mmCIF file of C-alpha atoms in Angstrom:
data_model
loop_
_atom_site.group_PDB
_atom_site.id
_atom_site.type_symbol
_atom_site.label_atom_id
_atom_site.label_comp_id
_atom_site.label_asym_id
_atom_site.label_seq_id
_atom_site.Cartn_x
_atom_site.Cartn_y
_atom_site.Cartn_z
ATOM 1 C CA GLY A 1 20.404 8.478 9.334
ATOM 2 C CA THR A 2 16.756 8.489 10.106
ATOM 3 C CA ALA A 3 13.752 10.366 8.960
ATOM 4 C CA THR A 4 13.232 11.783 12.521
ATOM 5 C CA GLY A 5 14.401 15.523 12.617
ATOM 6 C CA HIS A 6 14.158 16.140 8.611
ATOM 7 C CA ALA A 7 10.315 17.053 8.184
ATOM 8 C CA ALA A 8 11.549 20.869 7.382
ATOM 9 C CA ASP A 9 14.011 19.322 4.606
ATOM 10 C CA ALA A 10 11.270 17.201 3.094
ATOM 11 C CA LYS A 11 8.961 20.365 2.861
ATOM 12 C CA ALA A 12 11.752 22.311 1.415
ATOM 13 C CA TRP A 13 12.360 19.478 -1.386
ATOM 14 C CA GLY A 14 8.484 19.798 -1.984
ATOM 15 C CA TRP A 15 7.529 16.345 -0.589
ATOM 16 C CA ASN A 16 4.003 15.906 0.444
ATOM 17 C CA ILE A 17 4.093 12.139 1.462
ATOM 18 C CA VAL A 18 6.588 9.737 3.287
ATOM 19 C CA ARG A 19 6.121 5.834 3.776
ATOM 20 C CA ALA A 20 7.195 4.296 6.892
ATOM 21 C CA ASN A 21 8.126 1.052 6.304
ATOM 22 C CA MET A 22 8.139 -1.125 9.322
ATOM 23 C CA ILE A 23 8.296 -4.477 10.802
ATOM 24 C CA CYS A 24 5.137 -4.097 13.193
ATOM 25 C CA VAL A 25 5.530 -7.182 15.479
ATOM 26 C CA PRO A 26 9.250 -6.669 16.345
ATOM 27 C CA PRO A 27 11.395 -9.514 17.404
ATOM 28 C CA GLY A 28 12.802 -8.164 20.558
ATOM 29 C CA SER A 29 14.598 -4.799 19.996
ATOM 30 C CA PRO A 30 12.963 -2.107 19.745
ATOM 31 C CA THR A 31 10.232 -3.083 22.128
ATOM 32 C CA VAL A 32 6.694 -2.672 21.066
ATOM 33 C CA ASP A 33 6.284 0.386 23.370
ATOM 34 C CA GLU A 34 9.629 1.993 21.981
ATOM 35 C CA MET A 35 8.596 1.383 18.457
ATOM 36 C CA ASN A 36 5.171 3.054 18.903
ATOM 37 C CA ALA A 37 6.466 6.074 20.690
ATOM 38 C CA GLY A 38 9.109 6.479 17.816
ATOM 39 C CA LEU A 39 6.508 6.236 15.262
ATOM 40 C CA ASP A 40 4.151 8.776 17.176
ATOM 41 C CA ALA A 41 7.154 11.087 17.109
ATOM 42 C CA LEU A 42 7.459 10.803 13.456
ATOM 43 C CA ILE A 43 4.000 11.285 12.675
ATOM 44 C CA THR A 44 3.673 14.397 14.957
ATOM 45 C CA GLU A 45 6.620 15.983 13.308
ATOM 46 C CA TYR A 46 5.804 15.362 9.624
ATOM 47 C CA THR A 47 1.979 15.881 9.869
ATOM 48 C CA PHE A 48 2.419 19.127 11.615
ATOM 49 C CA ARG A 49 3.922 20.264 8.061
ATOM 50 C CA LYS A 50 0.992 18.637 6.352
ATOM 51 C CA ILE A 51 3.182 15.765 4.996
ATOM 52 C CA VAL A 52 1.200 12.419 4.999
ATOM 53 C CA VAL A 53 2.863 9.600 6.840
ATOM 54 C CA MET A 54 1.707 6.335 5.097
ATOM 55 C CA VAL A 55 2.431 3.819 7.497
ATOM 56 C CA ASP A 56 3.116 0.328 6.410
ATOM 57 C CA CYS A 57 3.913 -3.384 7.784
ATOM 58 C CA HIS A 58 6.293 -5.607 5.923
ATOM 59 C CA ASP A 59 5.614 -8.612 8.125
ATOM 60 C CA VAL A 60 3.674 -10.487 5.792
ATOM 61 C CA THR A 61 5.421 -9.776 2.560
ATOM 62 C CA GLY A 62 4.634 -12.487 -0.085
ATOM 63 C CA LYS A 63 3.311 -14.938 2.452
ATOM 64 C CA ASN A 64 -0.350 -14.790 1.071
ATOM 65 C CA PRO A 65 -1.946 -14.703 4.395
ATOM 66 C CA SER A 66 -5.729 -15.498 4.778
ATOM 67 C CA ALA A 67 -8.044 -12.956 6.625
ATOM 68 C CA GLY A 68 -8.067 -15.220 9.548
ATOM 69 C CA SER A 69 -4.520 -16.218 9.760
ATOM 70 C CA ALA A 70 -2.414 -15.910 12.649
ATOM 71 C CA ASP A 71 0.100 -13.715 10.758
ATOM 72 C CA ALA A 72 -2.724 -11.207 9.910
ATOM 73 C CA GLN A 73 -4.242 -11.371 13.103
ATOM 74 C CA ALA A 74 -0.697 -10.539 14.914
ATOM 75 C CA LEU A 75 -0.769 -7.322 13.270
ATOM 76 C CA TYR A 76 -4.081 -6.058 14.466
ATOM 77 C CA PRO A 77 -2.981 -4.662 17.930
ATOM 78 C CA PHE A 78 -0.415 -2.456 16.345
ATOM 79 C CA TRP A 79 -3.011 -1.056 13.711
ATOM 80 C CA ASP A 80 -5.852 -0.825 16.452
ATOM 81 C CA ARG A 81 -3.689 1.231 18.619
ATOM 82 C CA LEU A 82 -2.629 3.339 15.790
ATOM 83 C CA ALA A 83 -6.033 3.910 14.370
ATOM 84 C CA HIS A 84 -7.196 5.014 17.874
ATOM 85 C CA GLU A 85 -4.438 7.465 18.353
ATOM 86 C CA TRP A 86 -4.548 9.134 14.944
ATOM 87 C CA LYS A 87 -8.082 8.718 13.414
ATOM 88 C CA ASP A 88 -8.605 12.329 13.502
ATOM 89 C CA ASN A 89 -5.610 13.186 11.530
ATOM 90 C CA PRO A 90 -5.899 13.017 7.856
ATOM 91 C CA TYR A 91 -2.527 13.120 7.095
ATOM 92 C CA VAL A 92 -2.013 9.351 8.596
ATOM 93 C CA TRP A 93 -2.648 6.620 6.074
ATOM 94 C CA PHE A 94 -3.179 2.994 6.934
ATOM 95 C CA ASN A 95 -1.086 0.842 4.539
ATOM 96 C CA MET A 96 -1.817 -2.369 6.528
ATOM 97 C CA PHE A 97 -0.005 -5.056 4.310
ATOM 98 C CA ASN A 98 3.225 -4.606 2.232
ATOM 99 C CA GLU A 99 2.872 -6.868 -0.758
ATOM 100 C CA PRO A 100 0.851 -9.571 1.109
ATOM 101 C CA GLN A 101 -0.141 -11.398 -2.172
ATOM 102 C CA ASP A 102 2.455 -12.821 -4.581
ATOM 103 C CA ASP A 103 0.335 -13.953 -7.446
ATOM 104 C CA ASP A 104 -2.853 -12.788 -9.228
ATOM 105 C CA ASP A 105 -4.489 -15.755 -10.516
ATOM 106 C CA PRO A 106 -8.457 -16.061 -9.537
ATOM 107 C CA ALA A 107 -7.712 -17.739 -6.137
ATOM 108 C CA ALA A 108 -4.909 -15.359 -5.229
ATOM 109 C CA ILE A 109 -7.159 -12.337 -5.894
ATOM 110 C CA GLU A 110 -9.989 -13.679 -3.699
ATOM 111 C CA ASN A 111 -7.536 -14.340 -0.850
ATOM 112 C CA TRP A 112 -6.341 -10.713 -1.371
ATOM 113 C CA LEU A 113 -9.831 -9.420 -1.461
ATOM 114 C CA ALA A 114 -10.814 -11.213 1.631
ATOM 115 C CA LEU A 115 -7.661 -10.037 3.611
ATOM 116 C CA GLU A 116 -8.214 -6.424 2.595
ATOM 117 C CA ARG A 117 -11.873 -6.381 3.387
ATOM 118 C CA SER A 118 -11.258 -7.818 6.633
ATOM 119 C CA ALA A 119 -8.593 -5.096 7.456
ATOM 120 C CA LEU A 120 -10.558 -2.325 6.078
ATOM 121 C CA ALA A 121 -13.857 -3.285 7.969
ATOM 122 C CA ARG A 122 -11.488 -3.417 11.318
ATOM 123 C CA LEU A 123 -10.181 -0.169 10.615
ATOM 124 C CA ARG A 124 -13.484 1.536 9.756
ATOM 125 C CA SER A 125 -14.933 0.309 13.077
ATOM 126 C CA ILE A 126 -12.173 2.642 14.711
ATOM 127 C CA ALA A 127 -11.292 5.290 12.163
ATOM 128 C CA PRO A 128 -14.491 5.837 9.713
ATOM 129 C CA THR A 129 -12.694 8.130 7.224
ATOM 130 C CA SER A 130 -9.014 7.440 7.239
ATOM 131 C CA VAL A 131 -7.346 6.635 4.126
ATOM 132 C CA PHE A 132 -6.876 2.790 3.644
ATOM 133 C CA VAL A 133 -4.126 1.713 1.438
ATOM 134 C CA ALA A 134 -4.035 -1.798 -0.171
ATOM 135 C CA ASP A 135 -0.951 -2.898 -2.231
ATOM 136 C CA ILE A 136 -2.110 -4.595 -5.428
ATOM 137 C CA PRO A 137 -1.529 -8.330 -5.941
ATOM 138 C CA GLY A 138 1.470 -9.713 -7.517
ATOM 139 C CA TYR A 139 3.880 -8.503 -5.007
ATOM 140 C CA GLY A 140 2.301 -4.912 -5.505
ATOM 141 C CA GLN A 141 2.996 -4.989 -9.428
ATOM 142 C CA SER A 142 -0.071 -6.877 -11.016
ATOM 143 C CA VAL A 143 -1.731 -3.798 -12.634
ATOM 144 C CA GLN A 144 -3.840 -6.102 -14.911
ATOM 145 C CA SER A 145 -5.649 -7.115 -11.744
ATOM 146 C CA PHE A 146 -7.658 -3.562 -12.059
ATOM 147 C CA ARG A 147 -9.460 -5.151 -15.194
ATOM 148 C CA GLY A 148 -11.930 -7.984 -16.009
ATOM 149 C CA ASN A 149 -14.599 -9.682 -14.094
ATOM 150 C CA ASN A 150 -12.203 -10.555 -11.136
ATOM 151 C CA SER A 151 -11.279 -7.166 -10.767
ATOM 152 C CA ILE A 152 -9.694 -5.798 -7.385
ATOM 153 C CA LEU A 153 -11.798 -2.775 -7.789
ATOM 154 C CA ARG A 154 -14.321 -4.634 -5.804
ATOM 155 C CA LEU A 155 -12.584 -3.601 -2.704
ATOM 156 C CA GLY A 156 -13.182 0.058 -2.944
ATOM 157 C CA ALA A 157 -16.809 -0.370 -4.340
ATOM 158 C CA GLY A 158 -19.288 1.653 -2.054
ATOM 159 C CA GLN A 159 -16.335 2.537 0.244
ATOM 160 C CA CYS A 160 -14.623 5.930 0.834
ATOM 161 C CA ASN A 161 -11.130 6.932 1.050
ATOM 162 C CA VAL A 162 -9.608 3.703 -0.300
ATOM 163 C CA LEU A 163 -6.351 3.927 -2.065
ATOM 164 C CA TYR A 164 -4.583 1.098 -4.208
ATOM 165 C CA SER A 165 -0.661 0.977 -3.977
ATOM 166 C CA TRP A 166 1.128 -0.037 -7.049
ATOM 167 C CA HIS A 167 4.963 -0.906 -6.719
ATOM 168 C CA ALA A 168 6.046 -0.037 -10.200
ATOM 169 C CA TYR A 169 9.360 -1.687 -10.992
ATOM 170 C CA GLY A 170 9.477 -0.998 -14.743
ATOM 171 C CA ALA A 171 8.289 -4.117 -16.904
ATOM 172 C CA LEU A 172 4.842 -4.536 -17.761
ATOM 173 C CA ALA A 173 4.089 -7.369 -20.540
ATOM 174 C CA SER A 174 7.427 -6.972 -22.001
ATOM 175 C CA GLY A 175 7.987 -10.246 -23.482
ATOM 176 C CA ASP A 176 5.991 -12.390 -26.174
ATOM 177 C CA GLY A 177 3.346 -13.491 -24.014
ATOM 178 C CA PRO A 178 -0.122 -11.680 -23.255
ATOM 179 C CA THR A 179 -0.355 -8.142 -24.418
ATOM 180 C CA SER A 180 -2.536 -7.045 -21.304
ATOM 181 C CA PHE A 181 -0.759 -4.726 -19.550
ATOM 182 C CA GLY A 182 1.022 -6.143 -16.344
ATOM 183 C CA ASP A 183 1.212 -9.779 -17.351
ATOM 184 C CA TRP A 184 4.851 -10.580 -16.212
ATOM 185 C CA SER A 185 7.408 -11.936 -18.724
ATOM 186 C CA ASP A 186 11.025 -12.697 -18.158
ATOM 187 C CA ASN A 187 11.816 -11.648 -21.758
ATOM 188 C CA PHE A 188 12.170 -7.761 -21.109
ATOM 189 C CA ASP A 189 11.444 -5.465 -24.155
ATOM 190 C CA GLU A 190 11.833 -1.664 -23.081
ATOM 191 C CA ALA A 191 9.541 -0.545 -25.832
ATOM 192 C CA LYS A 192 6.933 -2.891 -25.209
ATOM 193 C CA SER A 193 6.971 -2.039 -21.559
ATOM 194 C CA ARG A 194 6.825 1.750 -22.111
ATOM 195 C CA ALA A 195 3.680 1.158 -24.199
ATOM 196 C CA ASN A 196 2.051 -0.920 -21.712
ATOM 197 C CA HIS A 197 2.965 1.583 -18.945
ATOM 198 C CA ALA A 198 1.237 4.162 -21.089
ATOM 199 C CA GLU A 199 -1.747 2.090 -21.409
ATOM 200 C CA ALA A 200 -1.882 1.082 -17.700
ATOM 201 C CA LEU A 201 -1.608 4.793 -16.701
ATOM 202 C CA ALA A 202 -4.203 5.967 -19.209
ATOM 203 C CA PHE A 203 -6.625 3.266 -17.881
ATOM 204 C CA LEU A 204 -6.294 4.232 -14.435
ATOM 205 C CA ARG A 205 -6.797 7.980 -15.271
ATOM 206 C CA ASP A 206 -9.565 7.599 -17.659
ATOM 207 C CA ASN A 207 -11.462 5.406 -15.115
ATOM 208 C CA ASN A 208 -10.722 7.609 -11.955
ATOM 209 C CA ILE A 209 -8.968 4.796 -10.125
ATOM 210 C CA PRO A 210 -7.310 6.148 -6.903
ATOM 211 C CA VAL A 211 -3.666 4.860 -6.837
ATOM 212 C CA VAL A 212 -0.300 5.788 -5.511
ATOM 213 C CA ILE A 213 2.771 4.572 -6.614
ATOM 214 C CA GLY A 214 4.112 3.095 -3.261
ATOM 215 C CA GLU A 215 7.484 1.939 -4.594
ATOM 216 C CA LEU A 216 9.301 2.793 -7.582
ATOM 217 C CA GLY A 217 12.286 1.144 -9.246
ATOM 218 C CA ASP A 218 13.816 -0.311 -12.465
#
């Protein structure tokens, strides 16, 4: 089925957030108006029970869009409408791009940073205090991008209500390569991965970095 009509169940289960995963520029059916009406109904239902709805667009997953690209710009009418409609509801969070950046080298991080800064500035012009959620680089999995001189934490510097989303799929620096947590390897070693997860989580905790696990898998 669908999430519609199940907010009471979610509340009974102890949930305090749902992620609305969407194609925000629909190819035909439903129409844009139908999509927006359905989303507004979902938001109304869940936020009434104080369950956050984190709205997310999957249109540019792994496409590495630049801030001025047609792919990124095409999403802004969706977000502008949503921001105007829900800017006064703190239970609506804006997760504008699902996994937009596929890599985590310096050039990729700079492209990611420019994209997310542009989106954040646009949201802030409409909704000054709404929560902005940014999927981290490397398909949301490169936790090592929080550290070093090229850290993605520059996005939130001096900003309010900026949240980073880690898509945690179970393998962090698990092979024979670099030991910095998050460096990907195809040679999976569970013990190493567990240790590196502990290191990563401790780093986020000890440095007060606001992170949500936006996706979880194995």
